[in-house]
Coordinates of N, CA, C and O in Angstrom, one line a residue:
N1 N 41.0 22.7 71.9 CA 40.2 21.9 72.8 C 38.9 22.6 73.0 O 38.9 23.9 73.1
V2 N 37.8 21.9 73.1 CA 36.5 22.5 73.3 C 35.7 21.5 74.1 O 35.9 20.3 74.1
A3 N 34.7 22.2 74.9 CA 33.9 21.4 75.8 C 32.4 21.9 75.7 O 32.3 23.1 75.5
A4 N 31.5 21.1 75.9 CA 30.1 21.5 76.0 C 29.4 20.8 77.2 O 29.7 19.7 77.5
E5 N 28.5 21.5 77.8 CA 27.7 21.0 78.9 C 26.2 21.2 78.6 O 25.8 22.3 78.1
Y6 N 25.4 20.2 78.9 CA 24.0 20.3 78.7 C 23.3 19.9 80.0 O 23.3 18.7 80.4
P7 N 22.6 20.9 80.7 CA 22.0 20.5 82.0 C 20.7 19.8 81.7 O 19.8 20.2 81.0
I8 N 20.6 18.6 82.4 CA 19.3 17.8 82.3 C 18.3 18.4 83.3 O 17.2 18.5 83.0
N9 N 18.8 18.6 84.5 CA 18.0 19.3 85.6 C 19.1 20.0 86.5 O 20.2 20.2 86.1
K10 N 18.6 20.5 87.7 CA 19.6 21.2 88.5 C 20.7 20.4 89.1 O 21.7 20.9 89.5
R11 N 20.5 19.1 89.1 CA 21.5 18.2 89.7 C 22.4 17.5 88.7 O 23.6 17.2 88.9
W12 N 21.9 17.1 87.5 CA 22.7 16.3 86.5 C 23.0 17.1 85.3 O 22.1 17.8 84.7
I13 N 24.2 17.0 84.8 CA 24.7 17.7 83.6 C 25.4 16.7 82.7 O 26.3 16.0 83.1
L14 N 25.1 16.7 81.4 CA 25.8 15.9 80.4 C 27.0 16.7 79.9 O 26.9 17.9 79.7
L15 N 28.1 16.0 79.7 CA 29.4 16.6 79.3 C 29.9 16.0 78.0 O 29.7 14.8 77.8
L16 N 30.5 16.8 77.2 CA 31.2 16.3 76.0 C 32.4 17.2 75.8 O 32.3 18.4 75.6
E17 N 33.6 16.6 75.8 CA 34.8 17.4 75.5 C 35.6 16.7 74.4 O 35.6 15.5 74.2
M18 N 36.2 17.6 73.5 CA 37.1 17.2 72.5 C 38.5 17.7 72.9 O 38.6 18.9 73.2
Y19 N 39.4 16.9 73.0 CA 40.8 17.3 73.4 C 41.8 16.9 72.4 O 41.6 16.0 71.6
S20 N 42.9 17.6 72.4 CA 44.1 17.2 71.5 C 45.4 17.6 72.2 O 45.4 18.3 73.1
N21 N 46.4 17.0 71.7 CA 47.8 17.3 72.1 C 48.7 17.2 70.9 O 49.0 16.1 70.4
W22 N 49.0 18.3 70.4 CA 49.9 18.3 69.2 C 51.2 18.9 69.6 O 51.4 20.1 69.8
T23 N 52.2 18.0 69.7 CA 53.5 18.4 70.2 C 54.7 18.3 69.2 O 55.8 18.2 69.6
W24 N 54.3 18.2 67.9 CA 55.4 18.1 66.9 C 56.2 19.4 66.9 O 55.6 20.5 67.1
T25 N 57.5 19.3 66.6 CA 58.3 20.5 66.5 C 58.0 21.3 65.2 O 57.8 22.5 65.3
N26 N 57.9 20.6 64.1 CA 57.5 21.3 62.9 C 57.1 20.2 61.8 O 57.3 19.0 62.1
I27 N 56.6 20.6 60.7 CA 56.1 19.6 59.7 C 57.2 18.8 59.1 O 57.0 17.7 58.6
S28 N 58.5 19.3 59.1 CA 59.6 18.5 58.5 C 60.3 17.6 59.4 O 61.3 17.0 59.1
T29 N 59.9 17.5 60.7 CA 60.5 16.6 61.7 C 60.3 15.2 61.2 O 59.2 14.8 60.9
P30 N 61.4 14.4 61.2 CA 61.2 13.0 60.8 C 60.2 12.3 61.8 O 60.1 12.6 63.0
Q31 N 59.4 11.3 61.2 CA 58.4 10.7 62.0 C 58.9 10.0 63.3 O 58.2 10.1 64.3
G32 N 60.0 9.4 63.3 CA 60.6 8.8 64.5 C 60.9 9.7 65.6 O 61.0 9.3 66.8
F33 N 61.0 11.0 65.3 CA 61.3 12.0 66.3 C 60.1 12.8 66.8 O 60.2 13.7 67.7
Q34 N 58.9 12.5 66.3 CA 57.7 13.2 66.7 C 57.2 12.5 68.0 O 57.4 11.4 68.3
S35 N 56.5 13.3 68.8 CA 56.0 12.9 70.1 C 55.0 11.8 69.9 O 54.1 11.8 69.1
P36 N 55.0 10.7 70.8 CA 54.0 9.7 70.7 C 52.7 10.1 71.3 O 51.7 9.4 71.3
F37 N 52.7 11.3 71.9 CA 51.5 11.8 72.6 C 50.6 12.7 71.7 O 49.7 13.3 72.1
T38 N 50.9 12.7 70.4 CA 50.1 13.5 69.5 C 48.8 12.7 69.3 O 48.8 11.6 68.8
L39 N 47.6 13.3 69.7 CA 46.4 12.6 69.6 C 45.2 13.6 69.6 O 45.3 14.8 69.8
L40 N 44.0 13.0 69.2 CA 42.8 13.7 69.2 C 41.8 12.7 69.8 O 41.7 11.5 69.5
G41 N 41.0 13.2 70.8 CA 40.1 12.3 71.5 C 38.8 13.0 71.9 O 38.7 14.2 71.9
L42 N 37.8 12.2 72.4 CA 36.6 12.7 72.9 C 36.4 12.1 74.3 O 36.8 11.0 74.6
L43 N 35.7 12.9 75.1 CA 35.4 12.5 76.5 C 34.0 12.8 76.8 O 33.6 13.9 77.2
P44 N 33.1 11.8 76.6 CA 31.7 12.0 77.0 C 31.6 11.7 78.5 O 32.3 10.8 79.0
G45 N 30.7 12.4 79.2 CA 30.5 12.1 80.7 C 29.3 12.7 81.2 O 28.5 13.3 80.5
I46 N 29.2 12.6 82.5 CA 28.0 13.1 83.3 C 28.5 13.7 84.6 O 29.5 13.2 85.2
E47 N 27.9 14.8 85.0 CA 28.3 15.5 86.2 C 27.1 15.5 87.2 O 26.0 15.8 86.7
C48 N 27.4 15.3 88.4 CA 26.4 15.4 89.5 C 26.7 16.5 90.4 O 27.8 16.5 91.0
V49 N 25.8 17.5 90.6 CA 26.0 18.6 91.5 C 25.5 18.1 92.9 O 24.3 17.9 93.1
I50 N 26.4 17.8 93.8 CA 26.0 17.3 95.1 C 25.5 18.4 96.0 O 24.5 18.1 96.7
S51 N 26.1 19.5 96.0 CA 25.7 20.7 96.8 C 26.2 21.9 96.2 O 26.8 21.9 95.1
D52 N 26.0 23.1 96.8 CA 26.6 24.3 96.3 C 28.1 24.3 96.2 O 28.7 25.0 95.4
K53 N 28.7 23.6 97.0 CA 30.2 23.5 97.1 C 30.8 22.3 96.4 O 32.0 22.3 96.1
W54 N 30.1 21.2 96.3 CA 30.7 20.0 95.8 C 30.0 19.4 94.6 O 28.8 19.5 94.5
S55 N 30.8 18.9 93.6 CA 30.2 18.2 92.5 C 31.2 17.1 92.1 O 32.4 17.2 92.4
A56 N 30.7 16.1 91.3 CA 31.6 15.0 90.8 C 31.2 14.8 89.4 O 30.0 14.9 89.0
A57 N 32.2 14.4 88.6 CA 32.0 14.1 87.2 C 32.7 12.7 86.9 O 33.7 12.4 87.4
T58 N 32.0 12.0 86.0 CA 32.6 10.7 85.5 C 32.4 10.6 84.0 O 31.5 11.2 83.5
G59 N 33.3 9.9 83.4 CA 33.2 9.7 81.9 C 34.2 8.8 81.5 O 34.9 8.1 82.2
V60 N 34.4 8.7 80.1 CA 35.3 7.8 79.5 C 36.1 8.6 78.5 O 35.5 9.3 77.6
S61 N 37.4 8.6 78.5 CA 38.2 9.2 77.5 C 38.6 8.3 76.4 O 39.1 7.2 76.6
V62 N 38.2 8.7 75.2 CA 38.4 7.8 74.0 C 39.3 8.5 73.0 O 39.0 9.5 72.4
E63 N 40.5 7.9 72.9 CA 41.5 8.5 72.0 C 41.2 7.9 70.6 O 41.2 6.7 70.3
M64 N 40.8 8.8 69.6 CA 40.4 8.4 68.3 C 41.5 8.4 67.3 O 41.6 7.5 66.5
L65 N 42.3 9.4 67.3 CA 43.4 9.5 66.3 C 44.7 9.8 67.0 O 44.7 10.6 68.0
G66 N 45.8 9.1 66.6 CA 47.1 9.3 67.3 C 48.2 9.0 66.3 O 48.0 8.5 65.2
K67 N 49.4 9.3 66.7 CA 50.6 9.2 65.9 C 50.8 7.7 65.5 O 51.0 7.4 64.3
A68 N 50.7 6.8 66.5 CA 51.0 5.4 66.2 C 49.7 4.6 65.9 O 49.8 3.4 65.7
G69 N 48.6 5.3 65.8 CA 47.4 4.6 65.5 C 46.8 3.8 66.7 O 45.9 3.0 66.5
S70 N 47.3 4.1 67.9 CA 46.8 3.4 69.0 C 45.5 4.0 69.5 O 45.4 5.2 69.4
H71 N 44.6 3.2 70.0 CA 43.3 3.7 70.5 C 43.2 3.2 71.9 O 43.2 2.1 72.2
K72 N 43.1 4.2 72.8 CA 42.9 3.9 74.3 C 41.6 4.4 74.8 O 41.1 5.4 74.3
I73 N 41.0 3.6 75.7 CA 39.8 4.0 76.4 C 40.2 4.1 77.9 O 40.6 3.1 78.5
T74 N 40.0 5.3 78.5 CA 40.4 5.5 79.9 C 39.2 6.0 80.7 O 38.7 7.1 80.4
P75 N 38.8 5.3 81.8 CA 37.8 5.9 82.6 C 38.3 7.1 83.4 O 39.5 7.1 83.8
M76 N 37.4 8.0 83.7 CA 37.8 9.2 84.4 C 36.8 9.5 85.5 O 35.6 9.2 85.3
F77 N 37.3 10.0 86.6 CA 36.4 10.4 87.7 C 37.1 11.6 88.4 O 38.3 11.7 88.7
T78 N 36.3 12.7 88.6 CA 36.8 13.9 89.2 C 35.8 14.5 90.2 O 34.6 14.4 90.0
V79 N 36.3 15.0 91.3 CA 35.5 15.6 92.3 C 36.0 17.1 92.4 O 37.1 17.4 92.4
F80 N 35.0 18.0 92.4 CA 35.2 19.5 92.4 C 34.8 20.0 93.7 O 33.7 19.7 94.3
R81 N 35.5 21.0 94.3 CA 35.2 21.7 95.5 C 35.2 23.2 95.1 O 36.2 23.7 94.6
N82 N 34.1 23.9 95.1 CA 33.9 25.3 94.8 C 34.1 26.2 96.0 O 33.5 25.8 97.1
F83 N 34.8 27.3 95.9 CA 35.0 28.2 97.0 C 34.2 29.4 96.8 O 33.9 29.9 95.8

């Protein structure tokens, strides 16, 4: 998994994450016994720094490759509190 952030200014930040979940036991496991959660996806988004302690991020999770060939698009919203 890898992520990148590009600051537009002090308040707004562009985000891009590539994520994966590979839970197969080994290469010789029959396909019917492999996890349905094996996937590769991208999550583009934007983050807003509200104050020194608070920020919020929103984006869309796009599953590109998966075991069953299903493609899902999931909206995401996160609030961060820094201590």
